[in-house]
Amino acid sequence: MNDPTRTRNLRIRAALAVAAVTGLGATALTALPAAAAGEALTVQYRQSSTGGDQVEPWLKVVNTGASSVPLSQVKVRYYFKADAGASYTYACSWAVKGCANLTGTFGTLAHPTATADRYLEIGFTAGAGSLAPGADTGDMQLRFHRSNWQSLNQSDDYSFGPAQTTYANWSKVTATVGGVQVWGTAPAGNEPTPTPTDPTTPPTTPPPTGAALFDDFDYTGHTDPALVAHGWSVRSNSGGPGVPGATWAPENVTFAKDGTNSIMNLRTSTAGTGESTRHTEILTRASKFKDGTYAARVRFSDAPLSGPDGDHLVQTFFTINDLKAPMADDYAEYDFEYLPNGGWGEPANILYTTSWETYRPDPWEAVNQHSESRTSHDGWHDLVLTIDGNAIVYYVDGREFGRHDARYLPERPMSINFNQWLIDLAGQTSTAPRAYDQKVDYVLYVKDQVLTPAQVAAKIGAYRSAGTTFEDGVPAAQ
């Protein structure tokens, strides 16, 4: 539940419509690479500024091939040498395709060189559409800076071209289609690893189904004995994250029927003071989840049920283990975090996915990789996270949202969590009461198997067709 760019209070944590298809198997953890089908792209670059406080790579992607290319399968990397101890913040100033349709993710090179140990990877959402033969994306006016706005040095950056003041082909920026490199030259030893192009294609030979946790949240309330028997804990202890003085209210975790289906609701409320603020969290008591597929159907809310809007709210689905010591390398955390009203320096709604290697709370230092989308995600969404020996991949509504590096893979098992809380009371200073709801339809974990979003939907459909509301075959962590 950490934001990739923020200085924050030390938090304390306790620890596709359903497809009518059955028989879809899970993809094995070692997936076969898919080749780009003759796609040809070039990347044009110009530098907007050689200033000392931010990097401004302006880019265009040009389709030089004979077939249309879905931009959602395109990734562009700009390589640079990080300043010692620095973390970075990405921003899009303007883009023909719309900044909301671009994502920016920072990654760490497996083989650092004298001019590159990090990269900024630009991706595209489905809203960016496709590039027809001969078409280009138009301007993508991008920038990034040190998160604390200290000065930085571009002169030793691999992709930086101080003399490149007009757009031209630039081979020091790379482009991939479906994980297959089609343009540019990466720093020595850091060629992108091919990855599958189509997350909805089932495997040719499905492996056996892995041990799974599934919960349809069919309970009477937070005191239902079945909730505890099924391994859940509803948080009631004090502490962070969020507004100082707030409490975690177990009674605000409720369950109700929506037709024949059961829905869990997390309600967070405030009247503008710490003492009046009620946060909510539910988590598995066991930390036994590691590689495999995590999925949940979650309804994010942009507006309160009543009262004034604008609070800096965080709505989440995540998996985490405990930080044993500052910068401990066996820490792990993988987040979906939606901020409907901004916060952490963001002015409006934003969805983050973040993969954590470790952090230090004081003085703040973070080692993570994130993807983001600055657009409303109000409503129901299918969230899928897969972890194998090669990467961490996040999907939203069946489409890849972020792909993070093997450096951030977990070393220890984790718990599964949902929570909703207020970062601070600065977004809305009124003392009028207001409350926000985050709803959850189901949660699924399949051990040691990577499922596509379509396979997740089919598996949920199979559970519901069979009348199964709960299953936990995941063994305790060894």
Coordinates of C-alpha atoms in Angstrom, one line a residue:
M1 CA 0.0 0.0 0.0
N2 CA 2.8 2.3 -0.7
D3 CA 2.7 5.1 -3.2
P4 CA 5.8 5.0 -5.5
T5 CA 6.6 8.7 -5.1
R6 CA 5.4 9.9 -1.8
T7 CA 6.9 10.8 1.6
R8 CA 4.4 9.3 3.9
N9 CA 3.6 8.4 7.5
L10 CA 5.0 5.0 8.5
R11 CA 2.1 2.7 8.1
I12 CA 1.4 -0.3 10.2
R13 CA -0.2 -3.3 8.5
A14 CA -1.2 -6.6 10.1
A15 CA 1.1 -8.3 8.3
L16 CA -14.9 -9.6 -18.1
A17 CA -18.1 -10.7 -17.1
V18 CA -18.0 -14.3 -15.9
A19 CA -17.4 -16.6 -18.8
A20 CA -19.7 -19.5 -19.3
V21 CA -16.7 -21.7 -20.1
T22 CA -15.3 -24.6 -18.2
G23 CA -12.2 -26.7 -18.7
L24 CA -9.8 -23.8 -19.3
G25 CA -6.5 -24.6 -17.7
A26 CA -3.8 -22.4 -16.3
T27 CA -0.7 -21.2 -18.0
A28 CA 2.5 -22.8 -16.7
L29 CA 4.9 -20.5 -14.8
T30 CA 7.3 -20.8 -17.7
A31 CA 5.5 -19.2 -20.6
L32 CA 6.6 -19.4 -24.2
P33 CA 7.6 -16.1 -25.9
A34 CA 5.5 -14.9 -28.7
A35 CA 7.0 -13.3 -31.8
A36 CA 5.8 -10.0 -33.2
A37 CA 4.0 -10.8 -36.4
G38 CA 6.2 -8.7 -38.7
E39 CA 5.5 -5.4 -36.9
A40 CA 8.0 -2.6 -37.6
L41 CA 8.2 0.5 -35.5
T42 CA 10.7 3.4 -35.1
V43 CA 10.9 5.8 -32.3
Q44 CA 11.7 9.5 -32.9
Y45 CA 13.1 11.6 -30.1
R46 CA 13.9 15.2 -29.3
Q47 CA 15.0 16.7 -26.0
S48 CA 12.9 19.6 -24.8
S49 CA 15.2 20.8 -22.1
T50 CA 18.7 20.3 -20.8
G51 CA 17.9 21.8 -17.4
G52 CA 19.1 20.4 -14.2
D53 CA 15.9 19.6 -12.3
Q54 CA 14.1 17.3 -14.7
V55 CA 14.5 15.1 -17.8
E56 CA 12.2 15.9 -20.8
P57 CA 12.3 13.2 -23.5
W58 CA 9.7 14.0 -26.1
L59 CA 8.9 10.9 -28.2
K60 CA 6.9 9.7 -31.2
V61 CA 6.3 6.1 -32.2
V62 CA 6.0 5.5 -36.0
N63 CA 4.5 2.5 -37.7
T64 CA 6.9 1.7 -40.6
G65 CA 5.4 -1.8 -41.2
A66 CA 2.5 -3.0 -43.4
S67 CA 0.0 -4.0 -40.6
S68 CA -1.8 -2.1 -37.8
V69 CA -0.2 -2.3 -34.4
P70 CA -2.3 -2.2 -31.2
L71 CA -0.5 0.4 -29.0
S72 CA -1.5 -1.6 -25.9
Q73 CA 1.2 -4.1 -26.9
V74 CA 3.9 -1.5 -27.4
K75 CA 6.5 -0.5 -24.8
V76 CA 9.2 2.2 -25.2
R77 CA 12.2 2.5 -22.9
Y78 CA 14.4 5.5 -22.2
Y79 CA 17.6 4.6 -20.4
F80 CA 19.5 6.7 -17.9
K81 CA 22.0 6.6 -15.1
A82 CA 20.3 7.2 -11.7
D83 CA 21.8 9.6 -9.2
A84 CA 22.9 8.0 -6.0
G85 CA 20.0 7.2 -3.7
A86 CA 17.4 8.9 -5.9
S87 CA 13.9 7.8 -6.6
Y88 CA 12.0 9.3 -9.6
T89 CA 8.6 10.6 -10.5
Y90 CA 7.1 10.3 -14.0
A91 CA 4.8 12.9 -15.6
C92 CA 3.2 13.5 -19.0
S93 CA 2.9 17.2 -19.9
W94 CA 0.8 16.6 -23.1
A95 CA 0.2 13.9 -25.6
V96 CA -1.7 13.7 -28.8
K97 CA -3.0 10.3 -27.7
G98 CA -3.9 11.7 -24.3
C99 CA -1.8 11.5 -21.1
A100 CA -4.4 9.3 -19.5
N101 CA -3.7 6.7 -22.2
L102 CA 0.0 6.6 -21.4
T103 CA 1.7 4.8 -18.5
G104 CA 5.1 5.4 -17.1
T105 CA 7.1 2.8 -15.1
F106 CA 10.6 2.9 -13.8
G107 CA 12.7 -0.2 -13.9
T108 CA 16.2 -1.3 -13.0
L109 CA 18.6 -2.9 -15.5
A110 CA 19.8 -6.4 -14.9
H111 CA 23.2 -5.5 -16.2
P112 CA 24.1 -1.8 -15.3
T113 CA 26.5 0.1 -17.5
A114 CA 28.5 3.3 -17.1
T115 CA 25.6 5.2 -18.7
A116 CA 22.5 3.3 -17.7
D117 CA 21.2 1.4 -14.6
R118 CA 17.6 2.5 -14.8
Y119 CA 14.9 3.1 -17.5
L120 CA 11.6 4.8 -17.9
E121 CA 9.2 2.5 -19.7
I122 CA 6.3 4.1 -21.5
G123 CA 3.2 1.9 -22.2
F124 CA -0.2 2.5 -23.6
T125 CA -3.7 1.7 -22.5
A126 CA -6.4 0.3 -24.8
G127 CA -7.7 3.9 -25.1
A128 CA -4.7 4.8 -27.2
G129 CA -6.0 2.6 -30.0
S130 CA -3.8 1.3 -32.8
L131 CA -1.3 2.7 -35.2
A132 CA -2.1 2.1 -38.9
P133 CA 0.7 1.6 -41.4
G134 CA 2.5 4.9 -41.8
A135 CA 0.9 6.6 -38.8
D136 CA 2.5 7.9 -35.7
T137 CA 1.4 8.6 -32.1
G138 CA 2.1 12.3 -32.4
D139 CA 3.9 14.2 -29.7
M140 CA 4.4 12.5 -26.3
Q141 CA 5.8 15.3 -24.2
L142 CA 7.2 13.4 -21.2
R143 CA 9.2 14.3 -18.2
F144 CA 10.6 12.9 -15.0
H145 CA 12.4 14.2 -12.0
R146 CA 13.9 13.2 -8.7
S147 CA 11.0 12.7 -6.3
N148 CA 12.5 15.3 -3.9
W149 CA 13.2 17.7 -6.8
Q150 CA 16.9 17.8 -6.2
S151 CA 19.1 18.6 -9.2
L152 CA 20.0 15.7 -11.5
N153 CA 22.7 15.0 -14.1
Q154 CA 21.7 14.0 -17.6
S155 CA 25.1 14.1 -19.2
D156 CA 25.8 10.5 -18.3
D157 CA 22.4 9.1 -19.5
Y158 CA 22.5 6.6 -22.3
S159 CA 19.4 7.8 -24.1
F160 CA 20.0 11.6 -23.6
G161 CA 20.8 13.5 -26.8
P162 CA 21.5 17.2 -25.9
A163 CA 21.9 18.2 -29.6
Q164 CA 18.6 16.4 -30.6
T165 CA 16.4 19.5 -30.7
T166 CA 14.1 18.3 -33.5
Y167 CA 12.4 14.9 -34.0
A168 CA 14.4 12.2 -35.6
N169 CA 14.9 8.5 -35.4
W170 CA 16.8 7.7 -32.2
S171 CA 18.2 4.2 -31.7
K172 CA 19.1 4.8 -28.1
V173 CA 15.5 4.4 -27.2
T174 CA 14.0 0.9 -27.7
A175 CA 10.5 -0.3 -28.6
T176 CA 9.0 -3.7 -28.2
V177 CA 5.7 -5.2 -29.5
G178 CA 4.4 -8.0 -27.2
G179 CA 7.9 -8.1 -25.6
V180 CA 9.8 -8.6 -28.8
Q181 CA 12.2 -5.8 -29.6
V182 CA 11.5 -4.2 -32.9
W183 CA 13.5 -0.9 -32.6
G184 CA 16.6 0.5 -31.1
T185 CA 19.7 -0.8 -29.2
A186 CA 19.5 -1.3 -25.4
P187 CA 22.6 -0.8 -23.3
A188 CA 24.9 -3.8 -23.6
G189 CA 23.5 -6.9 -22.0
N190 CA 20.0 -5.5 -21.4
E191 CA 18.0 -6.6 -24.4
P192 CA 14.3 -7.0 -23.5
T193 CA 13.1 -10.5 -22.7
P194 CA 10.3 -11.7 -24.9
T195 CA 7.0 -12.0 -23.2
P196 CA 3.6 -13.3 -24.4
T197 CA 1.6 -10.9 -26.6
D198 CA -2.0 -12.1 -25.9
P199 CA -3.0 -12.5 -22.3
T200 CA -6.4 -14.0 -23.4
T201 CA -5.1 -16.9 -25.4
P202 CA -5.3 -20.2 -23.4
P203 CA -2.3 -22.6 -23.5
T204 CA -2.1 -25.5 -25.9
T205 CA -1.7 -28.0 -23.2
P206 CA -3.1 -26.9 -19.9
P207 CA -1.2 -28.1 -16.8
P208 CA -3.1 -29.4 -13.8
T209 CA -5.1 -26.9 -11.7
G210 CA -3.1 -25.6 -8.8
A211 CA -4.2 -25.4 -5.1
A212 CA -6.5 -22.4 -4.8
L213 CA -8.2 -20.0 -2.4
F214 CA -11.6 -18.7 -3.5
D215 CA -14.0 -16.7 -1.4
D216 CA -17.4 -15.3 -2.6
F217 CA -17.7 -13.4 0.7
D218 CA -21.0 -15.0 1.6
Y219 CA -21.2 -14.0 5.3
T220 CA -23.7 -12.4 7.6
G221 CA -21.3 -9.8 9.1
H222 CA -17.9 -9.1 10.5
T223 CA -18.7 -11.3 13.6
D224 CA -19.8 -14.3 11.5
P225 CA -17.8 -17.3 12.9
A226 CA -17.4 -18.6 9.3
L227 CA -15.3 -15.5 8.5
V228 CA -12.7 -16.4 11.1
A229 CA -12.9 -20.1 10.2
H230 CA -12.1 -19.2 6.6
G231 CA -9.0 -17.5 7.7
W232 CA -9.9 -13.8 7.6
S233 CA -9.1 -11.1 10.2
V234 CA -11.0 -7.8 10.3
R235 CA -8.7 -5.1 11.6
S236 CA -9.6 -3.3 14.8
N237 CA -6.2 -2.2 16.2
S238 CA -4.9 1.4 15.9
G239 CA -2.1 2.8 13.9
G240 CA -1.3 3.7 10.3
P241 CA -1.5 4.1 7.5
G242 CA -3.5 7.3 7.1
V243 CA -5.0 10.0 9.2
P244 CA -3.4 10.2 12.7
G245 CA -5.9 9.4 15.4
A246 CA -8.2 7.5 13.1
T247 CA -9.5 4.1 14.2
W248 CA -10.0 0.9 12.2
A249 CA -13.7 0.0 12.5
P250 CA -14.5 -3.7 12.1
E251 CA -18.2 -3.0 12.1
N252 CA -17.8 -1.0 8.8
V253 CA -16.9 -4.3 7.0
T254 CA -20.3 -5.6 6.0
F255 CA -21.9 -8.2 3.6
A256 CA -25.1 -8.0 1.6
K257 CA -26.8 -9.8 -1.3
D258 CA -26.8 -8.4 -4.7
G259 CA -29.4 -10.6 -6.4
T260 CA -28.1 -14.1 -5.8
N261 CA -24.6 -12.9 -5.3
S262 CA -22.9 -11.8 -2.1
I263 CA -20.9 -8.6 -1.9
M264 CA -18.4 -7.4 0.8
N265 CA -18.5 -3.6 1.5
L266 CA -15.7 -1.6 3.2
R267 CA -16.9 1.8 4.4
T268 CA -14.6 4.6 5.4
S269 CA -16.1 7.7 7.0
T270 CA -15.0 11.0 8.5
A271 CA -16.3 14.3 9.8
G272 CA -13.0 16.1 9.2
T273 CA -11.1 15.2 12.3
G274 CA -8.8 12.3 13.2
E275 CA -11.1 11.2 16.0
S276 CA -14.1 11.0 13.7
T277 CA -12.3 9.1 11.0
R278 CA -13.0 5.3 10.6
H279 CA -10.9 3.2 8.3
T280 CA -11.5 -0.4 7.2
E281 CA -9.3 -3.4 6.4
I282 CA -9.7 -7.2 6.0
L283 CA -6.8 -9.5 5.5
T284 CA -5.9 -13.2 5.6
R285 CA -4.4 -14.2 9.0
A286 CA -2.1 -16.6 7.2
S287 CA 0.9 -15.4 5.1
K288 CA 1.0 -18.3 2.7
F289 CA 0.7 -16.8 -0.7
K290 CA 3.6 -16.3 -3.1
D291 CA 3.9 -17.2 -6.8
G292 CA 0.8 -17.7 -8.8
T293 CA -2.3 -15.7 -9.7
Y294 CA -4.2 -13.2 -7.5
A295 CA -7.6 -11.9 -8.7
A296 CA -10.5 -9.8 -7.3
R297 CA -13.5 -8.0 -8.7
V298 CA -13.6 -4.6 -6.9
R299 CA -15.9 -1.6 -7.2
F300 CA -14.0 1.7 -6.7
S301 CA -16.0 4.8 -5.9
D302 CA -15.2 8.4 -7.0
A303 CA -17.8 10.1 -4.8
P304 CA -19.0 9.7 -1.2
L305 CA -22.4 8.3 -0.4
S306 CA -23.4 11.8 1.0
G307 CA -21.7 14.9 2.1
P308 CA -18.8 16.9 0.5
D309 CA -16.4 15.2 -1.9
G310 CA -12.7 15.6 -2.2
D311 CA -11.1 13.5 0.5
H312 CA -7.7 11.9 -0.3
L313 CA -8.9 8.4 -0.2
V314 CA -7.1 5.1 -1.0
Q315 CA -9.0 2.0 -2.2
T316 CA -7.0 -1.1 -2.4
F317 CA -6.4 -4.8 -3.2
F318 CA -2.8 -6.0 -2.3
T319 CA -0.6 -8.7 -1.0
I320 CA 2.2 -8.1 1.5
N321 CA 4.6 -9.5 4.1
D322 CA 6.2 -7.7 7.0
L323 CA 9.2 -5.4 6.9
K324 CA 11.6 -7.0 9.4
A325 CA 14.1 -4.2 9.3
P326 CA 14.6 -1.0 7.2
M327 CA 15.7 -1.9 3.7
A328 CA 15.3 -5.6 4.4
D329 CA 15.6 -7.4 1.1
D330 CA 13.0 -10.1 1.9
Y331 CA 10.2 -7.6 2.1
A332 CA 7.5 -7.9 -0.6
E333 CA 4.3 -6.0 -1.5
Y334 CA 2.2 -5.8 -4.7
D335 CA -0.5 -3.2 -4.8
F336 CA -3.6 -2.0 -6.7
E337 CA -4.2 1.4 -5.2
Y338 CA -7.0 3.8 -6.5
L339 CA -7.0 7.4 -5.4
P340 CA -10.3 8.9 -6.6
N341 CA -9.5 12.4 -5.5
G342 CA -5.7 12.4 -5.8
G343 CA -3.3 12.7 -3.0
W344 CA 0.4 12.2 -2.5
G345 CA 1.0 15.2 -4.8
E346 CA -1.5 14.1 -7.4
P347 CA -4.3 16.6 -8.2
A348 CA -7.0 14.1 -9.4
N349 CA -7.9 10.5 -9.7
I350 CA -5.1 8.0 -10.4
L351 CA -4.7 4.2 -10.3
Y352 CA -1.3 2.8 -9.2
T353 CA 0.1 -0.7 -9.4
T354 CA 3.3 -1.0 -7.4
S355 CA 5.8 -3.8 -6.9
W356 CA 8.0 -3.4 -3.8
E357 CA 11.5 -4.7 -3.2
T358 CA 12.0 -2.8 0.1
Y359 CA 11.8 0.6 1.8
R360 CA 13.1 2.5 4.8
P361 CA 10.6 4.7 6.7
D362 CA 13.0 7.2 8.2
P363 CA 14.6 8.8 6.4
W364 CA 12.3 7.7 3.6
E365 CA 13.8 5.6 0.8
A366 CA 11.9 3.3 -1.5
V367 CA 12.9 0.6 -3.9
N368 CA 9.9 -0.2 -6.1
Q369 CA 8.5 -0.1 -9.7
H370 CA 5.1 1.2 -10.5
S371 CA 2.6 1.8 -13.3
E372 CA -0.1 4.4 -13.3
S373 CA -3.2 5.7 -15.1
R374 CA -4.5 9.2 -14.5
T375 CA -8.2 8.6 -15.3
S376 CA -11.4 7.7 -13.4
H377 CA -11.8 4.1 -12.5
D378 CA -15.2 4.6 -10.8
G379 CA -17.2 1.3 -11.0
W380 CA -16.5 -2.4 -11.1
H381 CA -13.1 -3.7 -12.3
D382 CA -11.5 -7.1 -12.7
L383 CA -8.1 -6.9 -11.1
V384 CA -5.5 -9.7 -11.8
L385 CA -1.9 -10.0 -10.6
T386 CA 0.4 -12.8 -11.7
I387 CA 3.8 -13.6 -10.2
D388 CA 6.2 -16.1 -11.7
G389 CA 10.0 -16.6 -11.8
N390 CA 10.3 -13.9 -14.5
A391 CA 8.0 -11.0 -13.8
I392 CA 5.1 -9.4 -12.0
V393 CA 2.2 -8.5 -14.3
Y394 CA -0.9 -6.5 -13.5
Y395 CA -4.2 -6.6 -15.5
V396 CA -7.2 -4.4 -15.3
D397 CA -10.4 -5.5 -17.0
G398 CA -8.6 -8.1 -19.1
R399 CA -5.8 -5.8 -20.4
E400 CA -2.2 -5.6 -19.2
F401 CA -1.8 -2.5 -17.0
G402 CA 1.8 -3.0 -15.8
R403 CA 4.7 -5.4 -16.1
H404 CA 7.4 -5.2 -13.5
D405 CA 10.9 -6.7 -13.3
A406 CA 12.2 -9.9 -11.7
R407 CA 14.2 -7.8 -9.3
Y408 CA 10.9 -7.3 -7.4
L409 CA 9.9 -10.9 -7.1
P410 CA 8.9 -12.1 -3.5
E411 CA 11.3 -14.0 -1.3
R412 CA 8.8 -14.9 1.4
P413 CA 5.0 -15.7 1.4
M414 CA 2.5 -12.9 1.9
S415 CA -1.1 -12.2 3.2
I416 CA -3.9 -11.0 1.0
N417 CA -5.5 -7.7 1.9
F418 CA -8.3 -5.2 1.1
N419 CA -8.4 -1.8 2.8
Q420 CA -9.8 1.7 2.4
W421 CA -8.4 4.7 4.2
L422 CA -7.7 8.5 4.1
I423 CA -4.2 9.7 3.5
D424 CA -4.9 13.0 5.3
L425 CA -7.7 15.5 5.8
A426 CA -6.2 18.1 3.4
G427 CA -8.4 17.2 0.3
Q428 CA -11.6 18.2 2.0
T429 CA -11.4 20.4 5.2
S430 CA -15.2 20.4 5.9
T431 CA -16.5 19.0 9.2
A432 CA -19.6 17.7 7.5
P433 CA -19.9 13.9 7.8
R434 CA -19.2 11.8 4.7
A435 CA -18.6 8.2 3.9
Y436 CA -17.1 6.2 1.0
D437 CA -17.7 2.6 0.0
Q438 CA -15.4 0.1 -1.7
K439 CA -17.1 -3.2 -2.7
V440 CA -15.5 -6.6 -3.3
D441 CA -17.3 -9.4 -5.2
Y442 CA -14.7 -12.2 -4.8
V443 CA -11.1 -13.0 -4.3
L444 CA -9.1 -15.8 -6.0
Y445 CA -5.6 -17.1 -5.6
V446 CA -4.1 -20.0 -7.5
K447 CA -0.8 -21.3 -6.3
D448 CA 2.1 -21.6 -8.7
Q449 CA 0.0 -21.1 -11.8
V450 CA -0.3 -18.1 -14.1
L451 CA -3.9 -17.7 -15.3
T452 CA -4.9 -15.3 -18.0
P453 CA -7.8 -12.9 -17.2
A454 CA -10.1 -15.0 -19.4
Q455 CA -9.1 -18.1 -17.4
V456 CA -9.7 -16.3 -14.1
A457 CA -13.2 -15.4 -15.4
A458 CA -13.9 -19.0 -16.4
K459 CA -12.7 -20.4 -13.1
I460 CA -15.0 -18.0 -11.2
G461 CA -17.8 -19.0 -13.4
A462 CA -17.1 -22.7 -12.7
Y463 CA -17.1 -22.0 -8.9
R464 CA -20.5 -20.3 -9.1
S465 CA -22.0 -22.8 -11.4
A466 CA -21.1 -25.5 -8.9
G467 CA -22.5 -23.4 -6.0
T468 CA -19.1 -23.1 -4.3
T469 CA -18.8 -20.0 -2.1
F470 CA -15.5 -20.9 -0.4
E471 CA -12.5 -23.1 -1.0
D472 CA -9.0 -23.1 0.5
G473 CA -6.6 -25.8 -0.6
V474 CA -3.5 -23.6 -0.3
P475 CA -1.1 -25.3 2.1
A476 CA 0.5 -23.4 5.0
A477 CA 3.8 -21.8 4.2
Q478 CA 6.8 -24.0 4.8

